[in-house]
XYZ file of C-alpha atoms in Angstrom:
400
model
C 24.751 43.536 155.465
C 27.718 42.444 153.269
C 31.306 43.354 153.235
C 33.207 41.966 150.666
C 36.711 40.717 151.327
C 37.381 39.417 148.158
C 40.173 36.671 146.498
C 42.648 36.278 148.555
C 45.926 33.838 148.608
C 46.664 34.551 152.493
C 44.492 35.682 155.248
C 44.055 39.396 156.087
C 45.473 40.430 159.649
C 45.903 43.627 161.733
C 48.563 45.500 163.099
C 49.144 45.347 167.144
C 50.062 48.091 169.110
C 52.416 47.548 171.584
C 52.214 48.716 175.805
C 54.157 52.135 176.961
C 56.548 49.714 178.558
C 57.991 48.917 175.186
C 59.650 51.472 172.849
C 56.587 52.178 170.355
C 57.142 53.126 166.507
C 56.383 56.716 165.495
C 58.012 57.907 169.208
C 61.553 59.071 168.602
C 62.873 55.093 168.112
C 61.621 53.162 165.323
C 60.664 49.331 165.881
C 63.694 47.201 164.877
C 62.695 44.622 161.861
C 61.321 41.612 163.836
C 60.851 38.732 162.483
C 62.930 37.645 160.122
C 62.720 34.142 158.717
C 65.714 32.699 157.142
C 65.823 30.292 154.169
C 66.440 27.534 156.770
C 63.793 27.935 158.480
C 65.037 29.736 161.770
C 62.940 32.885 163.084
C 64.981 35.840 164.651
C 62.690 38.739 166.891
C 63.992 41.575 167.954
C 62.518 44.018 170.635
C 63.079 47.825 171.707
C 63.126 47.961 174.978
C 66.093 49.457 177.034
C 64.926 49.619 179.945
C 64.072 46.108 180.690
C 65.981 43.727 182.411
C 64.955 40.600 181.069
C 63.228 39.516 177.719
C 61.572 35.721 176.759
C 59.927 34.806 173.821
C 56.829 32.344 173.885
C 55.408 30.222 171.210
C 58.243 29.965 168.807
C 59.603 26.002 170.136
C 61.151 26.218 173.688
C 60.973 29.501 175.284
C 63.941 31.610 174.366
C 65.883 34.342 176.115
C 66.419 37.717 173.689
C 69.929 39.311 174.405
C 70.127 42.991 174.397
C 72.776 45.192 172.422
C 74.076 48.929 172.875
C 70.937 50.641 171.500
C 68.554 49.011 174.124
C 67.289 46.062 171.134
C 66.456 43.232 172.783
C 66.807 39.851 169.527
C 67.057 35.981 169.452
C 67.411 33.171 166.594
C 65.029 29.964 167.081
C 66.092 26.309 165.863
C 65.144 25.772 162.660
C 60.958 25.380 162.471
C 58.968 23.675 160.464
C 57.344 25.212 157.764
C 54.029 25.905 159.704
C 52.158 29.717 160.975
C 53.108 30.247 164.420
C 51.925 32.507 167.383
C 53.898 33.872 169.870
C 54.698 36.898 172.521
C 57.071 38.863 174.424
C 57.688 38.519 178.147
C 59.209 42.161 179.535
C 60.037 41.418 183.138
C 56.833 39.076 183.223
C 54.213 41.500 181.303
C 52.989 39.631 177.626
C 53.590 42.207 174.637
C 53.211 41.299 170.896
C 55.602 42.004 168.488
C 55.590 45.774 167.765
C 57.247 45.421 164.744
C 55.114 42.876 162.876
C 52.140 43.537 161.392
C 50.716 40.126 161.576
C 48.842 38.617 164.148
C 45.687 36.159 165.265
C 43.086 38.115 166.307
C 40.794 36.791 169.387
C 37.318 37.173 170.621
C 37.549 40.654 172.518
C 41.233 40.902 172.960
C 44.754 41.647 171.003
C 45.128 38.352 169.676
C 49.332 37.030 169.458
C 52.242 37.919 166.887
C 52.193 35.287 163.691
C 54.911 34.296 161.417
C 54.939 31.993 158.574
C 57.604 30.084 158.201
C 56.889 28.443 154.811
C 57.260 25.431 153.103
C 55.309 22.497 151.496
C 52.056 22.487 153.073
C 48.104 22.111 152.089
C 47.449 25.429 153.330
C 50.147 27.207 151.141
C 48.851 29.620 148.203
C 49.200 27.147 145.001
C 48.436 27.751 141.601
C 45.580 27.786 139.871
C 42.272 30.437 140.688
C 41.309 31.507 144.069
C 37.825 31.509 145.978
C 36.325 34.730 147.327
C 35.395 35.739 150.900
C 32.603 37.763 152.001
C 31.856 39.273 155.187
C 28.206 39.430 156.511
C 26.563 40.608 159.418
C 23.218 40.593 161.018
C 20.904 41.107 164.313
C 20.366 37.842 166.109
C 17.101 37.352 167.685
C 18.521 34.707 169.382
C 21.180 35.923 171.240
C 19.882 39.354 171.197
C 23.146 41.151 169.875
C 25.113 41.876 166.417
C 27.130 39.237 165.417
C 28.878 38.222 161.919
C 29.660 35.113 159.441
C 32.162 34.371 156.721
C 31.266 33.102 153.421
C 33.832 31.179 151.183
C 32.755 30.893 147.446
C 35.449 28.574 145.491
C 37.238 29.397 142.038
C 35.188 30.302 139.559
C 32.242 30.364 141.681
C 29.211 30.529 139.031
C 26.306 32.037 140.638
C 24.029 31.053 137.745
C 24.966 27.240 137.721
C 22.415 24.891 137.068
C 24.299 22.961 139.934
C 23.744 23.656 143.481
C 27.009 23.973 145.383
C 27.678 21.890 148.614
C 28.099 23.413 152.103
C 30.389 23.185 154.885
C 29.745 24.884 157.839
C 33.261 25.095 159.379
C 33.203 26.589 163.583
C 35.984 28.025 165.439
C 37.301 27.322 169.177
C 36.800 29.101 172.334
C 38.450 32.546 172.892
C 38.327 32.566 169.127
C 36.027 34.008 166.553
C 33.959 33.889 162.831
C 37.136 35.097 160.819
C 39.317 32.387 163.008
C 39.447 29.511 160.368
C 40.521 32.368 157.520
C 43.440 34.183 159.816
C 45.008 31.530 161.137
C 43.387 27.894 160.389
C 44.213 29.195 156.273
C 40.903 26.927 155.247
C 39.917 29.429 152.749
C 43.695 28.214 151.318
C 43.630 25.087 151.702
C 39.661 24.630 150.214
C 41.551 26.422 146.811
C 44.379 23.565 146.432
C 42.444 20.789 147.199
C 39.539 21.825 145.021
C 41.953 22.555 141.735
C 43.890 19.647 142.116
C 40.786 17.725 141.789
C 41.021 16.409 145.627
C 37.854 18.054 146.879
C 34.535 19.222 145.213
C 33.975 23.000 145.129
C 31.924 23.788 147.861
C 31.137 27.049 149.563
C 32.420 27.281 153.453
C 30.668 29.376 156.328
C 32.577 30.190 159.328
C 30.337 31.939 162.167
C 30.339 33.404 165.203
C 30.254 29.984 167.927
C 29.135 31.677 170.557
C 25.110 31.082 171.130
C 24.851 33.175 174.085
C 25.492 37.531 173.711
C 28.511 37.842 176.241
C 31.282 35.532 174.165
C 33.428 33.189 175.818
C 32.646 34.212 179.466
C 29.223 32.218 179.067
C 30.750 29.746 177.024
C 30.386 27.302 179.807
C 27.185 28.096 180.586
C 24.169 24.525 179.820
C 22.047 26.577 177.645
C 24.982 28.035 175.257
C 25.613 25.210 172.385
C 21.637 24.434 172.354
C 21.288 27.687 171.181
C 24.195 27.968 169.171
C 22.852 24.907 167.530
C 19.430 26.727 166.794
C 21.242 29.710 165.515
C 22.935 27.865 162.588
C 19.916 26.667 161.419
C 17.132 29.116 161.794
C 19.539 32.387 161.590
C 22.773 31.671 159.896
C 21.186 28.934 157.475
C 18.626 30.515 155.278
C 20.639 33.475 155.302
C 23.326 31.709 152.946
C 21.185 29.754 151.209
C 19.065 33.433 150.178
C 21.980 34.647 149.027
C 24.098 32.309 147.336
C 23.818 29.440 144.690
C 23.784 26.705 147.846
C 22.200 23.239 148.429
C 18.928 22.625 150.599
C 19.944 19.076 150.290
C 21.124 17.105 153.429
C 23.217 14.970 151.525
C 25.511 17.941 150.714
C 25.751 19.597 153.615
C 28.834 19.335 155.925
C 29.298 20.461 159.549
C 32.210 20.662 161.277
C 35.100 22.768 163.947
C 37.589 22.256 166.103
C 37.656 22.522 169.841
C 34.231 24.262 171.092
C 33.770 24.256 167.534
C 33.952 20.058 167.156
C 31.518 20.043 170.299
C 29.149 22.099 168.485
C 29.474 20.593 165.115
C 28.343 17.356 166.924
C 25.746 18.921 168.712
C 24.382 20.528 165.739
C 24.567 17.496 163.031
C 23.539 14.641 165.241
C 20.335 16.933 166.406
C 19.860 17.606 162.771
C 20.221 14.708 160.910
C 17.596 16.059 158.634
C 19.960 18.990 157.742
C 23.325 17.176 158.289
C 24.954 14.329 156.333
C 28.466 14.622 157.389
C 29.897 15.605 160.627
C 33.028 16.239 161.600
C 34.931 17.123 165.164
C 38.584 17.989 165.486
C 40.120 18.278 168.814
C 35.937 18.423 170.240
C 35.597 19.834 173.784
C 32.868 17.578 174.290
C 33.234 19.088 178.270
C 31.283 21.815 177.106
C 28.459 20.065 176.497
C 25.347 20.137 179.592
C 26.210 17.783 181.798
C 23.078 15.555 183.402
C 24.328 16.330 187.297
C 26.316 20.038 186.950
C 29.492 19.904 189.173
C 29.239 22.593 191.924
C 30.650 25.699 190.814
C 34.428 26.275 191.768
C 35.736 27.474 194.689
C 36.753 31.450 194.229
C 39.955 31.923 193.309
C 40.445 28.072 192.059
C 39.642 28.337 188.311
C 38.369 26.214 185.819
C 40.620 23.002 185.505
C 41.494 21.828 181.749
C 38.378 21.029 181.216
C 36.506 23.950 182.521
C 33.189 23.652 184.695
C 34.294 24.111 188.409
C 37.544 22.055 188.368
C 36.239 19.018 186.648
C 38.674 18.152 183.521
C 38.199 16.234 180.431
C 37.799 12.681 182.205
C 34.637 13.763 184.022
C 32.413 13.317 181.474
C 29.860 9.962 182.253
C 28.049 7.746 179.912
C 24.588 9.647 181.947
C 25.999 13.262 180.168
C 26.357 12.056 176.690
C 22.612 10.221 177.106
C 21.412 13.795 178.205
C 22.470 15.603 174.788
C 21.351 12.932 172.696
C 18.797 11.199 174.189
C 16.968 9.746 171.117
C 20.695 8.800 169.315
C 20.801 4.900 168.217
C 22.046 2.841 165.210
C 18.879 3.774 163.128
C 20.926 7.433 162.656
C 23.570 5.013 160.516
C 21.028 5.427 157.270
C 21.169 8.664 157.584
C 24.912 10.000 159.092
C 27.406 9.609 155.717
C 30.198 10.742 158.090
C 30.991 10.800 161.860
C 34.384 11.462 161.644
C 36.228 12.560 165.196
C 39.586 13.352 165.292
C 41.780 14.218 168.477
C 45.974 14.657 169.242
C 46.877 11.396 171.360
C 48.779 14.466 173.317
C 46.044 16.721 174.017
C 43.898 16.675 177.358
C 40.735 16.362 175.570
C 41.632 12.985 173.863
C 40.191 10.952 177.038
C 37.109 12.331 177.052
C 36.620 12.083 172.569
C 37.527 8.261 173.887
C 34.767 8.498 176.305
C 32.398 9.562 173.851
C 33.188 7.071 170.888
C 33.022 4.250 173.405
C 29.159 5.474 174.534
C 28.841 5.458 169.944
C 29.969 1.973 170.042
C 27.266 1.386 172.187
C 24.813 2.665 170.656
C 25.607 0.827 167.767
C 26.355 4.575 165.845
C 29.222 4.040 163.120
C 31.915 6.562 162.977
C 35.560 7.186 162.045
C 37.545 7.016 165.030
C 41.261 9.452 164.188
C 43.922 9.301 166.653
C 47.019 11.407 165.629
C 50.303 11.409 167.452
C 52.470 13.895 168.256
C 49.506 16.596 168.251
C 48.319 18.265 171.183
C 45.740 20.986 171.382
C 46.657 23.318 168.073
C 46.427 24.911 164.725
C 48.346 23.129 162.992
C 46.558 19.624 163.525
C 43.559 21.730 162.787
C 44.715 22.395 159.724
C 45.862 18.891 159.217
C 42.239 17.720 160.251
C 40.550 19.830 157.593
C 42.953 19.079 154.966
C 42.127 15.177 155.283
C 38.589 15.694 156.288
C 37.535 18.340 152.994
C 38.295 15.275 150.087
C 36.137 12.847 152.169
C 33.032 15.258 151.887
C 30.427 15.421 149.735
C 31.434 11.825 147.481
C 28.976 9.302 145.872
C-alpha cells in the first residue's frame, strides 16, 4: 500500500500533547507562544505551569533555567545558535515534557519524540530554489519479521517515470530509537537531495529510508545477534524488489548506494559488504559497529546495571576485537577492492563510537580493503553531523 506525501520543502511533523502536570491548551489557559526565534539567532520558550517550582530546558546549548512571571508562565532566551534544527524538552521539578505550544517535533520509534526548532540560516539542508522531489509512503507485511512495517520513497525534481534512463538508488537507514520517516523529519535528506541535485552537485537519484529494525519488537531487540542479519535480508529480498516494481529504478550494482547513520551505518556496512553483488558504494556515518554479533557474547548485565555506551551487558565501544569483525565478514579481503567504488566511514572525533570505527578501519587495513577514512572534529553523536555526512557523501555517489 501507498500513501502519498507529496513535494515538500520541509519535513512534515506532529503536534505533542503535553502531561496534566503542565497547563494544557483548550483547558481554561491557552499555551503561551513558545518558541520564538529571533533574527539573531537566539530561541526564547515559554511554559504554563504555575504550580511548579522549578523549570530547565534541555537541548537548546547549556541547560537553561526558565523564570516564572505573575500568570504562572514559566520563559528563557538561549545564546545565540547556529542556524541548525534542534531538539529539546522541559524539566518540571525533574519530569521531561515537550513543548506544549509548538507543533513541531522528532518523532521516535514507539514514543513522543522531543520539541524541534529551526533556527535558520545558510545550510545544505535549507529549502532552495529550483523544483522539489516527491515523497511517498509505503507499507507492507514482512515475512521476515512477521509484522507490518513501512518505507519512504524519495523521487527527485522532475522525476520522469517514463525515462529511457534508469535512476540510481540510495538506500539511506536511520539510528536506534529512531524510525523509516527519521532521515525526512529531522536528518532534512529529502532537502538536501533537492539542492544538491539542481545545483548540479549530485545526480538525481531516488532515496529509500526503511524501517532498521530486522527483528518485530523495535529497538528492545535491537541488540539482539540475529537482528542486522536479518535486517540485511530484508532490504534485499523485501524492501528491494518492492521499489524497483514500482518505480523507474536501477538493477545495476554500479548505481546503487547504501548507507545510515548510527545503527543505521552498522547496517549499511553489514548489508553492502555482504552484497557486493547489489552494492557499489557504501557509506557509514557515526556506525555503531557494537551492534554487530560479536564472536564470544559478553555475559548479559547485571540487573539493574544497564547497557554501558556501547550497549551489550556493560561492554562499550572499545570492546570490539579483531575475532568480532572476522565473524561478520568472514570471506572480506582486498579482492572486494574491484568491486566496492566507495567505503566511505565517517565518525565525530568527540563521539564514543569513534574508537571502535578506528578499530574497524585498522582490521580494513589489514585486509588490504580500501576505504575513505573521515574524522570530523568538534562532532559528537548527532544530527547535525548527520546531515553534514550526507551532504558530502550524496555528490561522491554514483560518478564515472
Amino acid at each position: 500500500m501507498k500513501r502519498s506525501v507529496g513535494q515538500a520543502s520541509w519535513p512534515v511533523f506532529l503536534l505533542v500533547a503535553a502531561l496534566p502536570l503542565v497547563a494544557q491548551p483548550g483547558r481554561g489557559n491557552p499555551a503561551p507562544k513558545s518558541p520564538e526565534v529571533s533574527a539573531d539567532g537566539k530561541v526564547t520558550v515559554r511554559l504554563r505551569a504555575p504550580n511548579a517550582k522549578e523549570v530547565f530546558v534541555n537541548g537548546l546549548g547549556q541547560r537553561l533555567a526558565l523564570q516564572k512571571d505573575e500568570q504562572g508562565v514559566w520563559s528563557a532566551t538561549t545564546d545565540a545558535l547556529k542556524p541548525d534544527i534542534y531538539t529539546y524538552s522541559f524539566s518540571v521539578d525533574g519530569a521531561t515534557f515537550n513543548d506544549p505550544g509548538n507543533p513541531l517535533f522528532k518523532t521516535s520509534y514507539g514514543s513522543a519524540g522531543q520539541s524541534m526548532v529551526h533556527v535558520p540560516g545558510p545550510a545544505a539542508w535549507e529549502p532552495g530554489d529550483g523544483p522539489r522531489g516527491s515523497v511517498d509512503h509505503h507499507f507492507y507485511k514482512s515475512a521476515i519479521a512477521g509484522d507490518n512495517r513501512d518505507y519512504y520513497v524519495y523521487t527527485p525534481p522532475n522525476y520522469d517515470a517514463n525515462r529511457r534512463e534508469l535512476y540510481p538508488v540510495l538506500f539511506l537507514l536511520h539510528g536506534l530509537g529512531d524510525e523509516a520517516s527519521s532521515w525526512l523529519n529531522v536528518g532534512a535528506a529529502n532537502v538536501i537531495l533537492d539542492n544538491l541535485i539542481n545545483q548540479g552537485k549530485a545526480k538525481p537519484m531516488i532515496m529509500v529510508n526503511t524501517l532498521g529494525y530486522g527483528t518485530a519488537d523495535g529497538p528492545r531487540g535491537a541488540m539482539g545477534a540475529t537482528m542486522i542479519p536479518a535486517f540485511a535480508k530484508m532490504v534485499v529480498e523485501e524492501v528491494m524488489p518492492q521499489v524497483e516494481k514500482a518505480y523507474r529504478v536501477t538493477k545495476d550494482r554500479n548505481q546503487r548506494a547504501i548507507a545510515g547513520l548510527s545503527m543505521g551505518g552498522a547496517e549499511s556496512l553489514y548489508t553492502g559488504l555482504h552484497n557486493l553483488d547489489r552494492f557499489a558504494y557504501i557509506g557509514s556515518f557515526s556506525g555503531a559497529f557494537v551492534m554487530w554479533p560479536r564472536a564470544n557474547p559478553p555475559a548479559p548485565a547485571a540487573p539493574g546495571a544497564g547497557a554501558g555506551a556501547g550497549g551489550r551487558g556493560g561492554r562499550g565501544p572499545a570492546a570490539m576485537e579483531a575475532a568480532d569483525f572476522e565473524k561478520n565478514f568472514p570471506e572480506l579481503n582486498a579482492k572486494a577492492n574491484a568491486q566496492i567504488r566507495l567505503l566511505w566511514i565517517a565518525c565525530g572525533l568527540d563521539d564514543g563510537l569513534n574508537n571502535v570505527n578506528r578499530q574497524f578501519k585498522t582490521w580494513l587495513k589489514s585486509k588490504d580493503i580500501q576505504f575513505t577514512d573521515v574524522e570530523i572534529p568538534g562532532y559528537a553523536h548527532v544530527w547535525p553531523l548527520w546531515r553534514q555526512n550526507l551532504a558530502e557523501l550524496a555528490p561522491l555517489l554514483f560518478q564515472k
